[in-house]
Amino acid sequence: MSAQGQALEAEPTGRQDRSFVIVYPGYHRQWATWIHRALERLGCQVVLQRWGPPREQPLEEALGDLLLADGVVLLVLSEWFFELGPRKEGEWDAAMRGFVAEHRERFAAVNVTSPALPTSAAVARPVELWGVSADEAVRRLLNRLEVDVDPAEMARAGAGHRYPRDTPDVWGEVPRRNADFTGRDELLNSLQQRLMDAERGTAAVALVGMPGIGKSAIAAEYAHRFSSDYDVVWWVNSDARGTLRERFSELAPRLGLPAEAGGSGGRIRALREALRRGEPYNRWLIIFDGWDDLSDAGTLLPEGDGHVLITSRNRSWSRHTDIVTIPQFVRGESTGYLMRRAPSITAEEADQVAVELEDVPLALSQAAAWLSQSEMAVDEYLRMTRQRGGIDLPAVLEAAGDYPIASLTSWSILINQLRKDNPRAVQLLILCTVFAPGRIPLGLVRAVPESELPEELRWIVRDRAAWTQALDVLTNFSVVNIEPVEHLSAGRADGGEDRVRMHRLVHTIAGQLTATDDLEEYRRIVRRGLAEADPGTPHDSRSWPVYSELLLHIEPSGALTSTGNRVRRTVLNCVEYCALSAEYTTGVTLAAQVREQWKATFPPSDPMWVPLTVSQSLCLRESGQIRAAHELIREQLASLDEMDAPDVAGVLSVQHSLAIVLRRLGRYGESLELSREILEEAQQALGRDHASSLALRTNLGVALRQLGRYEEAYEIDVETMRRRERVLPARDQATLVSGNNCAYDLRLMGKFSEALARQELGMQMHIQVLGPDHAQTLFARHQLLLCRYRAGEDREEIREQLAFLLDRLRQVYGRTFYLTLNLVTDYGNFLREVGDTTQAGQLISEAEEGYRRLLGQAHPVPTGMQSSVGLNLRAEGDTRGALNLFEQAYFGLRTLLGPDHPWTLGCALNSAAGRQDAGRGDEAAELGKDTLDRARRTLGEDHLLTLSVMSGLATDLRSLGEETDSGKLDEAVLSGLTRTLGMRHPQTVSIREGERPLWDFEPNLG
């Protein structure tokens, strides 16, 4: 065993002085903290001292300052420790052999890394902690410090804090630790203090600053340096929205949450709730790297006891989080970094380079790599950068902002030198610039068939050694960083071991400086590699991580303009992935780009137009752009009509999309007619039990329900559910949809107990299959609460659950999502009925405005919403304003939907009440008689709405002195309510006590 690493094996003598000063460089904070807590548990007096004396201070003086404190000075040593400064050659040896040797009784040491320490370190008799277990490390530490404890105390010393060699329970995607990380100690410590001092749920800090300033490096170092404070550390690449969401969602199964919970959207919802509750971990750190688009901040930022770090160029994060502006290096950090990376340069030369590069870390990194790898003298390097070599970099300068011009020239020098010495490294560099910046699955190009590569690039596939050597060159010159294999997730387009990271600014600079006439050839290779990585299954959520990766590189690789069917299919699959994974915003943008590019190249008869239209229209429709979706579908159908023999399945899929959009537009009759027509065609062409036929049957049921034909809808939905249970796998999502539909129909038919029983049956299955926060699960829970309310269950409990559900919908899908507006309306109606008219009014107004913006005024839903607003005005005593809105809703729906639609009948019931409030009893009775006749024909004698109209009419007749007819109606109402709801149901009780029934408009877009 080497002298400097030899551990003391003698039995402890029982040192009387149990005071210690632990001296460590910030880089080894985990070790110092672990030692500190171990000694404190044994009752020792311990002081932590982060140490990094300025290079100008003599070592003897700096070491002497440490002895001013009481106790033994314990040095946490590593090869990194002896690079502090850095110092002139021999300075550390002289200090160790001189000052430390003279005061050897005051110094002790531990070695925490594997590389050998300088021979002179033996004077401090360091004990090796690297490579041993936690228990053994405690034993060695206490032996070295001569702390005499019994075995039980020794075991207690090592408990309660994570051993530095043990990673957190969950550790994902964090970049490999940079052994050359320099300085930033004060910034990192203040950052930790900000996070620790923040109130629960608000511990989030955004690191902002210019490109190349070191934001990501600081975040990565924070993750490593403070890892012992966390049980979960998760790194999220956030350059693109889809990648951000997919990478964040991958944490869910690592926390034991269902992997199938509704794709990335469902996993994110479940994940945020788990983090908020702190289950199973409340000590977590999530790092979002490169998050510049804040549009999803409200629905993605986690809350709870953990911490969030964000790196960004966008200073608007101040609206959401605390922000820290990252400055350039201070001069000592710059020179120290340069001298550590390029040991041959002097302090004076390092200072000159730092001045030229304005202390920008990324620029210094490239300069240090160049100076350490080349034999160029510093004065020659500076001369060349100042000359700029006659290069013209307007595009680079525009992208680089405040980035030092001298460093741009330095990059040009480097690339020109690589062209001479390592042309294959330049070829790989060009390939990197054809991908998007950030994490690059470079190895994908090695999957391209050799025959499809130009001769000068076939070495990429043939010669693995040459590939590795070229990558090493780019790494050595700090052009790229190799991503650690152990941090890659399975099932991703990661290029195996050949996945690299390229800084966005380096990507821009290199792209400008390596522009070549055959750049399109490089793009073609990358496109072909992306197509090879395409699993071809965008409908399978297990493939979504792959598509989120491929999606980043579609545009920079030129895939949007490709004419090859393999590449075009990959582009289409990426659009479909966006549609199915609820990445609607990304899907709208990508699909529009694809359509714009294809218009100039491919004829209307091209078969890929249909799947593009179906996915694009879904993204448009679900993101609230319903009219745009309608226009797109009509254009596609017109194009199909002009073909001699269009594909039947393609036509049916587009028509199916049209039927849904027509329904969203409020054109229920047209939607029903089209739904019947295409269902018949599908059953003839594909069979009655084909998945597409069953989907079209579901669509028909929804269309019938929207028209108020609830019994017909129920018959269709029950039959569809039975067929799905027979032909689809167990726990299939489509079967759950049918279960929801059946319960919905039953409730609207007034069969509340049956509806509740069915909805309860499917609720747990929704959670198991889709996760608690999937849109379909939240809708099912919404329906369950309405079933419980209508069945007469406890209102206070329902109120609490409605409030919680509304909060979840707003957090997950936002305030303007149509399912959110649906619940806002129902919750507002509920609050009005329990007497909270203030909050009810706020909610109903929010929903009415939201629907008007989404659908326009001439639509049944915003028209019917006027009735809900009127009900709240009436409850507040404004009967005149209420009547005005009741009448507008009634006449509007009568025009839009006809006089017999249940929505029209419900608004008529409210209008009759408003007329009676205004002293117009005869008009109220006239309207009530007509409404009752229509309700009996449409809904039946015992439907709750029919009985409510009957009760309202009895009140109006009584006001006109027609007691006999009024009494007969009262008897019929109570008899009907007792048969259908029971004597003790709240609705029966309220009508028996003389309260006039009203009707709550329940909006539904279908």
Coordinates of N, CA and C in Angstrom, one line a residue, residues 583-655:
E583 N -49.9 16.0 -27.2 CA -49.0 17.1 -27.5 C -49.6 18.0 -28.7
Y584 N -50.8 18.5 -28.4 CA -51.6 19.1 -29.4 C -50.9 20.4 -30.0
T585 N -50.3 21.2 -29.2 CA -49.7 22.4 -29.6 C -48.5 22.1 -30.6
T586 N -47.7 21.2 -30.1 CA -46.5 20.8 -31.0 C -47.1 20.2 -32.3
G587 N -48.1 19.4 -32.2 CA -48.7 18.7 -33.4 C -49.2 19.7 -34.4
V588 N -49.9 20.7 -33.9 CA -50.4 21.8 -34.8 C -49.3 22.4 -35.6
T589 N -48.2 22.8 -34.9 CA -47.1 23.4 -35.5 C -46.4 22.5 -36.5
L590 N -46.1 21.3 -36.1 CA -45.4 20.4 -37.0 C -46.3 20.0 -38.2
A591 N -47.6 19.7 -38.0 CA -48.4 19.4 -39.1 C -48.5 20.5 -40.1
A592 N -48.6 21.8 -39.6 CA -48.7 22.9 -40.6 C -47.4 23.0 -41.4
Q593 N -46.3 22.8 -40.8 CA -45.0 22.8 -41.5 C -45.0 21.7 -42.6
V594 N -45.4 20.5 -42.2 CA -45.4 19.4 -43.2 C -46.3 19.7 -44.3
R595 N -47.5 20.2 -44.1 CA -48.5 20.5 -45.1 C -47.9 21.6 -46.1
E596 N -47.3 22.6 -45.5 CA -46.7 23.7 -46.3 C -45.7 23.1 -47.3
Q597 N -44.8 22.3 -46.8 CA -43.7 21.7 -47.6 C -44.3 20.8 -48.6
W598 N -45.2 19.9 -48.3 CA -45.7 18.9 -49.2 C -46.6 19.5 -50.3
K599 N -47.2 20.6 -50.1 CA -48.1 21.2 -51.1 C -47.4 21.4 -52.4
A600 N -46.1 21.8 -52.4 CA -45.4 22.1 -53.6 C -44.9 20.9 -54.3
T601 N -44.9 19.8 -53.7 CA -44.3 18.6 -54.2 C -45.2 17.4 -54.5
F602 N -46.2 17.2 -53.7 CA -47.0 16.0 -53.9 C -48.4 16.3 -54.3
P603 N -49.0 15.5 -55.2 CA -50.3 15.7 -55.7 C -51.4 15.4 -54.7
P604 N -52.6 15.9 -54.9 CA -53.7 15.6 -54.0 C -54.0 14.1 -53.8
S605 N -53.6 13.3 -54.8 CA -53.8 11.9 -54.8 C -52.8 11.1 -53.9
D606 N -51.8 11.8 -53.5 CA -50.8 11.1 -52.6 C -51.5 10.5 -51.4
P607 N -51.3 9.2 -51.1 CA -52.0 8.6 -50.0 C -51.6 9.1 -48.6
M608 N -50.6 9.8 -48.5 CA -50.2 10.3 -47.1 C -50.9 11.6 -46.7
W609 N -51.7 12.2 -47.6 CA -52.4 13.3 -47.2 C -53.5 13.0 -46.2
V610 N -54.1 11.8 -46.4 CA -55.2 11.5 -45.5 C -54.8 11.3 -44.0
P611 N -53.8 10.5 -43.7 CA -53.4 10.4 -42.3 C -52.8 11.7 -41.7
L612 N -52.2 12.5 -42.6 CA -51.8 13.8 -42.1 C -53.0 14.7 -41.7
T613 N -54.0 14.6 -42.5 CA -55.2 15.4 -42.3 C -55.9 15.0 -41.0
V614 N -56.0 13.6 -40.8 CA -56.7 13.1 -39.6 C -56.0 13.5 -38.3
S615 N -54.7 13.4 -38.3 CA -53.9 13.7 -37.1 C -53.9 15.2 -36.9
Q616 N -53.7 16.0 -38.0 CA -53.7 17.4 -37.9 C -55.0 18.0 -37.4
S617 N -56.1 17.5 -37.9 CA -57.4 17.9 -37.5 C -57.7 17.6 -36.0
L618 N -57.2 16.5 -35.6 CA -57.4 16.1 -34.2 C -56.6 17.1 -33.3
C619 N -55.4 17.4 -33.7 CA -54.6 18.4 -32.9 C -55.3 19.8 -32.9
L620 N -55.8 20.2 -34.0 CA -56.5 21.5 -34.1 C -57.8 21.5 -33.2
R621 N -58.5 20.4 -33.4 CA -59.8 20.3 -32.7 C -59.6 20.3 -31.1
E622 N -58.7 19.5 -30.7 CA -58.5 19.4 -29.2 C -57.8 20.6 -28.6
S623 N -57.1 21.4 -29.5 CA -56.5 22.6 -29.0 C -57.4 23.8 -29.1
G624 N -58.7 23.6 -29.5 CA -59.7 24.7 -29.5 C -59.9 25.3 -30.9
Q625 N -59.1 24.9 -31.9 CA -59.2 25.5 -33.2 C -60.2 24.6 -34.1
I626 N -61.4 24.7 -33.7 CA -62.4 23.8 -34.3 C -62.7 24.1 -35.7
R627 N -62.9 25.4 -36.0 CA -63.2 25.8 -37.3 C -62.1 25.6 -38.3
A628 N -60.9 25.7 -37.8 CA -59.7 25.4 -38.7 C -59.7 23.9 -39.0
A629 N -60.0 23.1 -38.0 CA -60.1 21.6 -38.2 C -61.2 21.3 -39.3
H630 N -62.3 22.0 -39.2 CA -63.4 21.7 -40.1 C -63.0 22.1 -41.5
E631 N -62.4 23.2 -41.7 CA -62.0 23.7 -43.0 C -61.0 22.7 -43.6
L632 N -60.1 22.2 -42.8 CA -59.0 21.3 -43.3 C -59.7 20.0 -43.7
I633 N -60.6 19.5 -43.0 CA -61.3 18.2 -43.3 C -62.1 18.4 -44.6
R634 N -62.8 19.5 -44.7 CA -63.6 19.7 -45.9 C -62.7 19.8 -47.2
E635 N -61.6 20.4 -47.1 CA -60.7 20.5 -48.2 C -60.2 19.1 -48.6
Q636 N -59.9 18.2 -47.6 CA -59.4 16.9 -47.9 C -60.5 16.1 -48.5
L637 N -61.8 16.2 -48.0 CA -62.9 15.4 -48.6 C -63.1 15.9 -50.1
A638 N -63.0 17.2 -50.3 CA -63.2 17.6 -51.7 C -62.1 17.0 -52.6
S639 N -60.9 16.9 -52.1 CA -59.8 16.3 -52.9 C -60.1 14.9 -53.1
L640 N -60.6 14.2 -52.1 CA -60.9 12.7 -52.3 C -62.0 12.5 -53.3
D641 N -63.0 13.5 -53.3 CA -64.1 13.4 -54.2 C -63.7 13.4 -55.7
E642 N -62.6 14.1 -55.9 CA -62.1 14.3 -57.3 C -61.3 13.1 -57.8
M643 N -61.0 12.1 -56.9 CA -60.3 11.0 -57.3 C -61.2 9.9 -57.9
D644 N -60.7 9.1 -58.8 CA -61.5 8.1 -59.5 C -61.8 6.9 -58.5
A645 N -60.9 6.5 -57.8 CA -61.1 5.4 -56.8 C -60.4 5.6 -55.5
P646 N -60.9 6.5 -54.7 CA -60.2 6.8 -53.4 C -60.2 5.6 -52.5
D647 N -59.3 5.5 -51.6 CA -59.2 4.4 -50.6 C -60.4 4.6 -49.7
V648 N -61.2 3.5 -49.6 CA -62.4 3.5 -48.8 C -62.1 3.8 -47.3
A649 N -61.1 3.1 -46.7 CA -60.7 3.3 -45.3 C -60.3 4.7 -45.1
G650 N -59.6 5.3 -46.0 CA -59.1 6.7 -45.9 C -60.3 7.6 -45.9
V651 N -61.2 7.4 -46.8 CA -62.4 8.3 -46.9 C -63.2 8.2 -45.5
L652 N -63.4 7.0 -45.0 CA -64.1 6.8 -43.8 C -63.4 7.5 -42.6
S653 N -62.1 7.4 -42.6 CA -61.4 8.1 -41.4 C -61.5 9.6 -41.5
V654 N -61.5 10.2 -42.7 CA -61.7 11.6 -42.8 C -63.1 12.0 -42.5
Q655 N -64.1 11.2 -42.9 CA -65.5 11.5 -42.6 C -65.8 11.3 -41.1

